[in-house]
Short mmCIF file of C-alpha atoms and ligand atoms in Angstrom, two decimals:
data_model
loop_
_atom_site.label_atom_id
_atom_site.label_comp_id
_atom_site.label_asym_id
_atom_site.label_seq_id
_atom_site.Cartn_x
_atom_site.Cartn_y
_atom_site.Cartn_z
CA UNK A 623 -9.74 -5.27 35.26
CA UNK A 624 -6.38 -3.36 34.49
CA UNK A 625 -5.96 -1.72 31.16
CA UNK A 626 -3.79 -2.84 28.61
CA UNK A 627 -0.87 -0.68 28.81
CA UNK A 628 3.15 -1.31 28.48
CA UNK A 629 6.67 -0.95 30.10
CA UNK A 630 6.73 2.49 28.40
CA UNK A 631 3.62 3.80 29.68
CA UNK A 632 1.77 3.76 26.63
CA UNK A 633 -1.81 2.85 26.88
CA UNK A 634 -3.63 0.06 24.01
CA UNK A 635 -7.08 2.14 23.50
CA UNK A 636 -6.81 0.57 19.77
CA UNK A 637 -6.71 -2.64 17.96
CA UNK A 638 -6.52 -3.40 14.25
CA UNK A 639 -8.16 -6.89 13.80
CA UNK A 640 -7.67 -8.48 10.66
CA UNK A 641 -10.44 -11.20 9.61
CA UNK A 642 -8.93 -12.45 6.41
CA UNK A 643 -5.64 -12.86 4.42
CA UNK A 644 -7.52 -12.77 1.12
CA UNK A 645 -7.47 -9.85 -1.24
CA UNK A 646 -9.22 -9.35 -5.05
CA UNK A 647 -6.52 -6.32 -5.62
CA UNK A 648 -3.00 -7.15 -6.85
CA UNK A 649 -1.54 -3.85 -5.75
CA UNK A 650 1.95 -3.52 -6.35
CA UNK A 651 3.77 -2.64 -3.26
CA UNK A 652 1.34 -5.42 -1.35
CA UNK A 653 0.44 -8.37 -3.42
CA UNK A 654 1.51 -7.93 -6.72
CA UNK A 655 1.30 -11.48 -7.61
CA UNK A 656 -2.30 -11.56 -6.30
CA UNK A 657 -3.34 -13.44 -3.08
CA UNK A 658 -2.13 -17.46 -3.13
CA UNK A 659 -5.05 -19.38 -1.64
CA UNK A 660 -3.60 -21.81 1.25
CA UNK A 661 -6.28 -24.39 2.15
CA UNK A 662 -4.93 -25.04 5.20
CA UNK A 663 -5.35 -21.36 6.78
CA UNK A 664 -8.58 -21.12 8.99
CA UNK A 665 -9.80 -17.13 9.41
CA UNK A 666 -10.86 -16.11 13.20
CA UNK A 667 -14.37 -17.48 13.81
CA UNK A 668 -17.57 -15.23 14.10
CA UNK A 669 -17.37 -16.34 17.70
CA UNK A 670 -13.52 -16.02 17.95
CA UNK A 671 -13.79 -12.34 16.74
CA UNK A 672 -16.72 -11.81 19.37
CA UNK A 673 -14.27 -13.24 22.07
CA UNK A 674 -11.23 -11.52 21.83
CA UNK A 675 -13.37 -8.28 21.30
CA UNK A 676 -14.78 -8.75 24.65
CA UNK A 677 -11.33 -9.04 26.39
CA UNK A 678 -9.65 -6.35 24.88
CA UNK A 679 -12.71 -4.01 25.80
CA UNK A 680 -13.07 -5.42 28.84
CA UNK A 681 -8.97 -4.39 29.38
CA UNK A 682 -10.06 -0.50 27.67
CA UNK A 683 -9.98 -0.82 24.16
CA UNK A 684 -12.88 1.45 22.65
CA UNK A 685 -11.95 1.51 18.86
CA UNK A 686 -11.51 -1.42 16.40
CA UNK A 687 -10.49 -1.33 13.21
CA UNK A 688 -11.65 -4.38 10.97
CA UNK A 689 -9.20 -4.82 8.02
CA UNK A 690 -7.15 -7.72 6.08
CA UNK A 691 -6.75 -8.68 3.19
CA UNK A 692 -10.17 -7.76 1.92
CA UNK A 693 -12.04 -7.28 5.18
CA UNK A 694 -15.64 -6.96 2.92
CA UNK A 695 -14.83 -10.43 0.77
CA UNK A 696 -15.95 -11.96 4.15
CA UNK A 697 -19.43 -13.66 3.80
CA UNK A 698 -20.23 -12.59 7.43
CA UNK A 699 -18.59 -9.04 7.46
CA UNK A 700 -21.78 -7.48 8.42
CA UNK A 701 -22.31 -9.61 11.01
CA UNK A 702 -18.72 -9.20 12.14
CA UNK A 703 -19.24 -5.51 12.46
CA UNK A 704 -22.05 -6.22 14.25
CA UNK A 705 -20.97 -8.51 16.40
CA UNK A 706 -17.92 -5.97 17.30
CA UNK A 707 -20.27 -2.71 17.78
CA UNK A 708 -22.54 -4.70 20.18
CA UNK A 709 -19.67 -5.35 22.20
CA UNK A 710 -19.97 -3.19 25.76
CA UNK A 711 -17.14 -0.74 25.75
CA UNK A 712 -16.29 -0.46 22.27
CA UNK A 713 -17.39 2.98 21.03
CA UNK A 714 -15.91 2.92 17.70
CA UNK A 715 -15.64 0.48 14.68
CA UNK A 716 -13.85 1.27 11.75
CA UNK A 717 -12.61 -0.92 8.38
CA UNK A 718 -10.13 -0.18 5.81
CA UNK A 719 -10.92 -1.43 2.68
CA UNK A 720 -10.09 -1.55 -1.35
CA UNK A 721 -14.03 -0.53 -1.54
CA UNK A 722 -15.01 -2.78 -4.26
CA UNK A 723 -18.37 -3.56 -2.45
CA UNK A 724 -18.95 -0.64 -0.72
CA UNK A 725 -21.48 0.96 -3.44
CA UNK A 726 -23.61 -1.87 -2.82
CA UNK A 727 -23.13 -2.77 0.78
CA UNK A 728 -22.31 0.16 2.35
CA UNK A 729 -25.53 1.13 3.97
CA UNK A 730 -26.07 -2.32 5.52
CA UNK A 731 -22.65 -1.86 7.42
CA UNK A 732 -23.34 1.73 8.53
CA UNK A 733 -26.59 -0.32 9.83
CA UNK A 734 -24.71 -2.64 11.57
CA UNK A 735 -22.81 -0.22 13.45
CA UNK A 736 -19.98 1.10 11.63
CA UNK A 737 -18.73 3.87 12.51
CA UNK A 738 -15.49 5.06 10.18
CA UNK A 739 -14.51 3.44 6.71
CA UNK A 740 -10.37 4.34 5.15
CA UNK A 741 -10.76 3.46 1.95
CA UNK A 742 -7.75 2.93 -0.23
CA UNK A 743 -7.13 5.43 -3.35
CA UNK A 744 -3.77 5.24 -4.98
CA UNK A 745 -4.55 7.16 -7.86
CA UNK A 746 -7.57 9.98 -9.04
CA UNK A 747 -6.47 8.61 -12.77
CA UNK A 748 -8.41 5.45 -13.78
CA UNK A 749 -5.45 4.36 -15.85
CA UNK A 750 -2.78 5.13 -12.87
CA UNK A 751 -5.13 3.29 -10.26
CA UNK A 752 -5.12 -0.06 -12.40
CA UNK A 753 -1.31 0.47 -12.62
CA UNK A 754 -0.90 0.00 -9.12
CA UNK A 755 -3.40 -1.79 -7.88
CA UNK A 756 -3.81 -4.30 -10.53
CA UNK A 757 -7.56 -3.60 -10.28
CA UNK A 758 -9.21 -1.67 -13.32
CA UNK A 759 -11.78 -0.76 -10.86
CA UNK A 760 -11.67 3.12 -10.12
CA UNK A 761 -14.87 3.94 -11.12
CA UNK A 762 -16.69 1.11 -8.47
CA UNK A 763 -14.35 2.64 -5.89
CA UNK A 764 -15.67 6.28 -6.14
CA UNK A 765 -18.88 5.30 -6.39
CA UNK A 766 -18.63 3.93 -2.97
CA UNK A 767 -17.05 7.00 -1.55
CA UNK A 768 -20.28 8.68 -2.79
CA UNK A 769 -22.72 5.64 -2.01
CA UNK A 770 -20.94 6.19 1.70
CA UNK A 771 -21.40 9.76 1.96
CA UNK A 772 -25.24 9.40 1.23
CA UNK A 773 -24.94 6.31 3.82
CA UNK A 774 -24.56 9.36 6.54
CA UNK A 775 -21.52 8.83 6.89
CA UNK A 776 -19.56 12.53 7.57
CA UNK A 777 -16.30 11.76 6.74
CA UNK A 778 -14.77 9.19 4.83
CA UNK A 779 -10.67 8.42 4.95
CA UNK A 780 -8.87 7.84 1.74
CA UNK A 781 -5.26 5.83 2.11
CA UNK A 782 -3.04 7.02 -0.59
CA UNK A 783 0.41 5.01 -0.78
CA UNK A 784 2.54 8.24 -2.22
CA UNK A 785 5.01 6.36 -4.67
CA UNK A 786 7.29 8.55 -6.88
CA UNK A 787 7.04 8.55 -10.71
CA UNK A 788 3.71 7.00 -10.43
CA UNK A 789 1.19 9.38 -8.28
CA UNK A 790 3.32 11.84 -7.14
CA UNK A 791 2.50 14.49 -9.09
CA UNK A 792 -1.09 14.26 -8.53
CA UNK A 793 -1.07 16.30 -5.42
CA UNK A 794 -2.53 19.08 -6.63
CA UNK A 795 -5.80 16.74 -8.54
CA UNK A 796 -5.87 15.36 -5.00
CA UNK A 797 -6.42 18.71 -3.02
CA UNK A 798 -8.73 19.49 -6.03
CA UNK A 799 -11.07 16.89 -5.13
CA UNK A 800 -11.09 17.61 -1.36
CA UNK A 801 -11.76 20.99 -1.41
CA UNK A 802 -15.66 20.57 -1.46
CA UNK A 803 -15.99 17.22 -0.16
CA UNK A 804 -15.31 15.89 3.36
CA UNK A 805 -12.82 13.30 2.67
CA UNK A 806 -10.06 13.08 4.52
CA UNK A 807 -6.85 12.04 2.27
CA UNK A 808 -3.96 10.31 3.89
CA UNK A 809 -0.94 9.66 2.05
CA UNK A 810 0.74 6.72 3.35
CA UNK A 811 4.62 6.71 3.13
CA UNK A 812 5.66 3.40 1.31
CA UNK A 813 7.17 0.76 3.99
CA UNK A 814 9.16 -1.51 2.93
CA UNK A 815 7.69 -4.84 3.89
CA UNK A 816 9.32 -8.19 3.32
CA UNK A 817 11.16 -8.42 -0.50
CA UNK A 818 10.70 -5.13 -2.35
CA UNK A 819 13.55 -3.31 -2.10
CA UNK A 820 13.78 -2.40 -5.26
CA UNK A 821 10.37 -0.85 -5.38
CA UNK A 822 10.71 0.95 -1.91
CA UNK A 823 14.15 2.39 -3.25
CA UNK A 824 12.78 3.87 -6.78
CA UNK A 825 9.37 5.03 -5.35
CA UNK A 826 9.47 5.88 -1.64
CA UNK A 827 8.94 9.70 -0.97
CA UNK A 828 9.12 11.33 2.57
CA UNK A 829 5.75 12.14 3.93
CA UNK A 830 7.85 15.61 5.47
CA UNK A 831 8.07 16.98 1.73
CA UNK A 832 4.31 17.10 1.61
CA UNK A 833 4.12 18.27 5.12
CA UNK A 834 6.25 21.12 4.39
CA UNK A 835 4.59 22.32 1.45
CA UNK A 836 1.24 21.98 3.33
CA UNK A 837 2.63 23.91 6.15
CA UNK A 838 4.06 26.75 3.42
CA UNK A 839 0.60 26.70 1.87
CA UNK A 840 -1.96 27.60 4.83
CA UNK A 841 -2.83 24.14 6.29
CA UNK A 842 -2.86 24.08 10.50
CA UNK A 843 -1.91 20.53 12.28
CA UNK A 844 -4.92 19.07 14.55
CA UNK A 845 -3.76 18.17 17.82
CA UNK A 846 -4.02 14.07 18.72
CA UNK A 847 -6.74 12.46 20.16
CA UNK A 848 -6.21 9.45 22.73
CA UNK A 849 -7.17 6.67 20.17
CA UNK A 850 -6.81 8.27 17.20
CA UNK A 851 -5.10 6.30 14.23
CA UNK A 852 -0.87 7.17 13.44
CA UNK A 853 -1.80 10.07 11.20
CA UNK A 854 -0.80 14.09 11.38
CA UNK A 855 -3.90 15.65 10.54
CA UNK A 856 -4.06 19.01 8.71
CA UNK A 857 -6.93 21.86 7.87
CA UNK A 858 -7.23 24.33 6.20
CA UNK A 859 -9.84 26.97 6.80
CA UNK A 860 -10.75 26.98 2.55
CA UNK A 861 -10.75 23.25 2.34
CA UNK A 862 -13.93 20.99 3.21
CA UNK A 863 -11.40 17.96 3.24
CA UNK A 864 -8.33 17.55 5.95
CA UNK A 865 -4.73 16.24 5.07
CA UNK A 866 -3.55 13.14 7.20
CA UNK A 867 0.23 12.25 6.55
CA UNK A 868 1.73 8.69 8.10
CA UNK A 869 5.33 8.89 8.26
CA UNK A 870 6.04 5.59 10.41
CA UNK A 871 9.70 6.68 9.40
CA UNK A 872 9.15 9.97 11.18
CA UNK A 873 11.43 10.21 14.39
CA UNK A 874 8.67 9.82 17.42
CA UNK A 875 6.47 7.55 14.96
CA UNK A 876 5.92 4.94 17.89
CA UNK A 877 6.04 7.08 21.05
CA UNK A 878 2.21 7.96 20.11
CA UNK A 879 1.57 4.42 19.91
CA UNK A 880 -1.99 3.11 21.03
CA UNK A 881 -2.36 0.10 18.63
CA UNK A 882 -1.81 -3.34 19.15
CA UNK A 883 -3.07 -6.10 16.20
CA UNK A 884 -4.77 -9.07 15.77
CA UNK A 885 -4.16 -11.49 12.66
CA UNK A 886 -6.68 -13.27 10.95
CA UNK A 887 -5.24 -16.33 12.60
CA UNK A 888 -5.59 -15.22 16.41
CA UNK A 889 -2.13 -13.89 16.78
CA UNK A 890 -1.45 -11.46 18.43
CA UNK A 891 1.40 -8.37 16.98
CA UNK A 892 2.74 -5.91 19.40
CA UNK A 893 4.09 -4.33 15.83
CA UNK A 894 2.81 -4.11 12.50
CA UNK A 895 6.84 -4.84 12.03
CA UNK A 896 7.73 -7.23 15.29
CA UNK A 897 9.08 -10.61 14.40
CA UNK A 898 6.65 -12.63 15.94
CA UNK A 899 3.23 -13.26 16.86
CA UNK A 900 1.64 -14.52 20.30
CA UNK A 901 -0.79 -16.97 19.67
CA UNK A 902 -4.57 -16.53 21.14
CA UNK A 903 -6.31 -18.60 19.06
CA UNK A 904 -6.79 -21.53 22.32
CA UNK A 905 -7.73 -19.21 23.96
CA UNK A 906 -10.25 -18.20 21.67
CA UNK A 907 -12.86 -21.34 22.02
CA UNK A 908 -14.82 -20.90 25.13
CA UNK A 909 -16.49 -17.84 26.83
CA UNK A 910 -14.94 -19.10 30.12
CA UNK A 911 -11.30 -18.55 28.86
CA UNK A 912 -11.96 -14.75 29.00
CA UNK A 913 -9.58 -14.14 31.81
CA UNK A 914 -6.72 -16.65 30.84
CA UNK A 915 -6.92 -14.53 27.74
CA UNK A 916 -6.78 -11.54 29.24
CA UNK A 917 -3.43 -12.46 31.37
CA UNK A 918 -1.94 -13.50 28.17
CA UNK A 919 -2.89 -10.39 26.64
CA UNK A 920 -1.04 -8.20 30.02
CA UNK A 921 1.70 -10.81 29.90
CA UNK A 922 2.74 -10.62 25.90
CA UNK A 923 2.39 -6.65 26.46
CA UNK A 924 5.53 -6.19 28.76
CA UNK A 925 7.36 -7.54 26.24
CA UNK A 926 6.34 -4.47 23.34
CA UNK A 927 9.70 -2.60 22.83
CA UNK A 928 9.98 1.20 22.70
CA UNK A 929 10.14 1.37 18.59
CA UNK A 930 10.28 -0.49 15.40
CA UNK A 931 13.46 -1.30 14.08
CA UNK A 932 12.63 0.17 10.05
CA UNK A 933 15.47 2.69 9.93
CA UNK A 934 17.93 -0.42 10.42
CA UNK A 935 16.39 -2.12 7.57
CA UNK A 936 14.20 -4.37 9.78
CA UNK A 937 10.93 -5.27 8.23
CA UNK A 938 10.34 -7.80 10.70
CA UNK A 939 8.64 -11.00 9.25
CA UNK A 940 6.14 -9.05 7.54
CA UNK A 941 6.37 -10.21 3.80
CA UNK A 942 3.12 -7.87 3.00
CA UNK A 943 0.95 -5.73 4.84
CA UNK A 944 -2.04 -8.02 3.86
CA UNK A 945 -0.72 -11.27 6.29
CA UNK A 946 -1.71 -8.95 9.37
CA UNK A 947 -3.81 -6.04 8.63
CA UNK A 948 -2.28 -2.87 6.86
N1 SAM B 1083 -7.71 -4.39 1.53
C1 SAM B 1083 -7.84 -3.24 2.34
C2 SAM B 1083 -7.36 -2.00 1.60
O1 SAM B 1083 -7.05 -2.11 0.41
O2 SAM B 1083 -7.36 -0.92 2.16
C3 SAM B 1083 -7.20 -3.33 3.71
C4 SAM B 1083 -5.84 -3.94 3.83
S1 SAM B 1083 -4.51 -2.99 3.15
C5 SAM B 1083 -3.10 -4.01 3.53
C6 SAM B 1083 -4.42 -1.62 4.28
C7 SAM B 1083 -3.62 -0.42 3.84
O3 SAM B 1083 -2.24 -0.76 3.86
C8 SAM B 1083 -3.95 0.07 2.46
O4 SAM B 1083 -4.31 1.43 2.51
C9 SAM B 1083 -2.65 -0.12 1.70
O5 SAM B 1083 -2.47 0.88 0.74
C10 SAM B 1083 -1.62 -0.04 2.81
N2 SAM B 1083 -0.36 -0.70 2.47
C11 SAM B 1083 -0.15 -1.98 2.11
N3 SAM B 1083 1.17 -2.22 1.86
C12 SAM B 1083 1.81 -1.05 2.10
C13 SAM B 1083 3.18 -0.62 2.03
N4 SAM B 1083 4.15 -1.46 1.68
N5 SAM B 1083 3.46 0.66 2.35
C14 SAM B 1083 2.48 1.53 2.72
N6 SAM B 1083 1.17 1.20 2.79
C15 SAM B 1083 0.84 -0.07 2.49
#
């Protein structure tokens, strides 16, 4: 079976499945009205999510990342882990989540088979944290950092959404806490998604400030692995933690490209900011659709363009991260 792989030469070693829409957190460059339950929206299937794991392995995927929404407000998300790290080819299975369960749960998905965990930290000040994410929840969060750590697992991600006048000076609390643990911290340029101009104009900062001062200050880069995530990744020989910056604003953002995305619906996304979505989701039913899926897979693929269109003020469809998996 041929790999997944474009008109650019770019190969799809990568996906980012999303397995809900739902999210508890209001934060506010996401959802800061909260999640608005639709009764009509159906999330992938246990089975579904088994299926389409299958074909994209079966095409050379070998990492998935399970995200949302809330990935962990599933019922079933240790089974979907499961289901995912039982699947022949895949060698890696990673979530991003707001880590309101993982204190409790986190062992039984390290069980399961999961291999990474990002887990999203706006703020090292409780008071900041429930600024922006709505959520006065800081303390739970942290705890499951630890809870994860003793869990065995060796390195745990934290996403940081760097948004001036609100957690932008805390740079220096941040590399605080990272110099003796093994975290590491990736500040997340704001994107502006959907209607939030406003917000993206008085709080987006350039991820290349903080790389320069990291550069000035001793950090090294880390050269790329094949499927690793969109990050820059810096050490520094005093530091236990690592620095990862995404700058999807960065010139050569998408030439490193390995990711395609799956929405909780079964649609496919060539781009977290493309304007539409392939649907899978009939193709999704029966094991014996595997290769129908898999031609639909090579044949939406041709059509993934070179780059995103941000710097032009394109946001695609996207109203919020959250509708296909941040
Ligand atoms: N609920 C999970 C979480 O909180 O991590 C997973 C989904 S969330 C959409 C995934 C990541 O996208 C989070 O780290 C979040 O901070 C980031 N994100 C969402 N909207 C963003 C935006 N407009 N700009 C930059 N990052 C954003």
């Amino acid at each position: 079976m041929s790999e997944l792989q474009d008109a650019f030469a770019r190969k799809f070693y990568y996906l980012r499945l999303s397995v809900t829409d739902v999210c508890n957190f209001k934060c506010q460059y996401c959802l800061p009205d909260g999640y608005r339950p639709d009764g009509r929206k159906s999330f992938l299937t246990l089975d579904e999510i088994g299926r389409l794991t299958r074909a994209f392995a079966a095409m050379g995927t070998n990492k998935v990342r399970i995200t949302g929404g809330e990935p962990s407000l599933r019922k079933d998300f240790t089974q979907i882990i499961e289901t995912v790290a039982a699947t022949p080819g895949i060698r890696k299975v990673a979530t991003t989540t707001n880590g309101y369960r993982m204190a409790k749960q986190v062992a039984d998905w390290r069980r399961a088979g999961l291999s990474a965990i990002n887990v999203s930290v706006d703020s090292l000040d409780p008071r900041m944290f429930h600024q922006i994410t709505g959520e006065n929840r800081f303390h739970e969060v942290m705890a499951g950092i630890d809870a994860a750590l003793v869990a065995g697992f060796s390195q745990v991600k934290v996403n940081t959404v760097l948004m001036r006048g609100l957690n932008d000076g805390e740079l220096d609390r941040f590399l605080g806490w990272i110099k003796h643990h093994p975290i590491q911290l990736r500040f997340i340029e704001l994107m502006q998604t959907g209607e939030m101009d406003e917000l993206f104009n008085r709080h987006h900062v350039r991820g290349a400030l903080i790389k320069e001062q990291l550069l000035r200050t001793g950090w090294q880069q880390k050269v790329r692995a094949h499927n690793d995530g969109p990050a820059e990744v810096f050490w520094h020989p005093d530091y236990q933690g690592e620095i990862g910056l995404i700058m999807p604003y960065a010139k050569d953002f998408c030439a490193s490209c390995n990711r395609l995305r799956v929405s909780s619906l079964g649609k496919l996304h060539l781009c977290l900011f493309g304007d539409y979505g392939v649907d899978l989701r009939d193709l999704l039913t029966e094991d014996n659709q595997l290769a129908s899926l898999q031609a639909r897979l090579r044949e939406a693929l041709a059509d993934k363009k070179a780059s995103h269109f941000l710097h032009q003020g394109n946001t695609g469809l996207t109203p919020h991260l959250a509708s296909i998996g941040g």
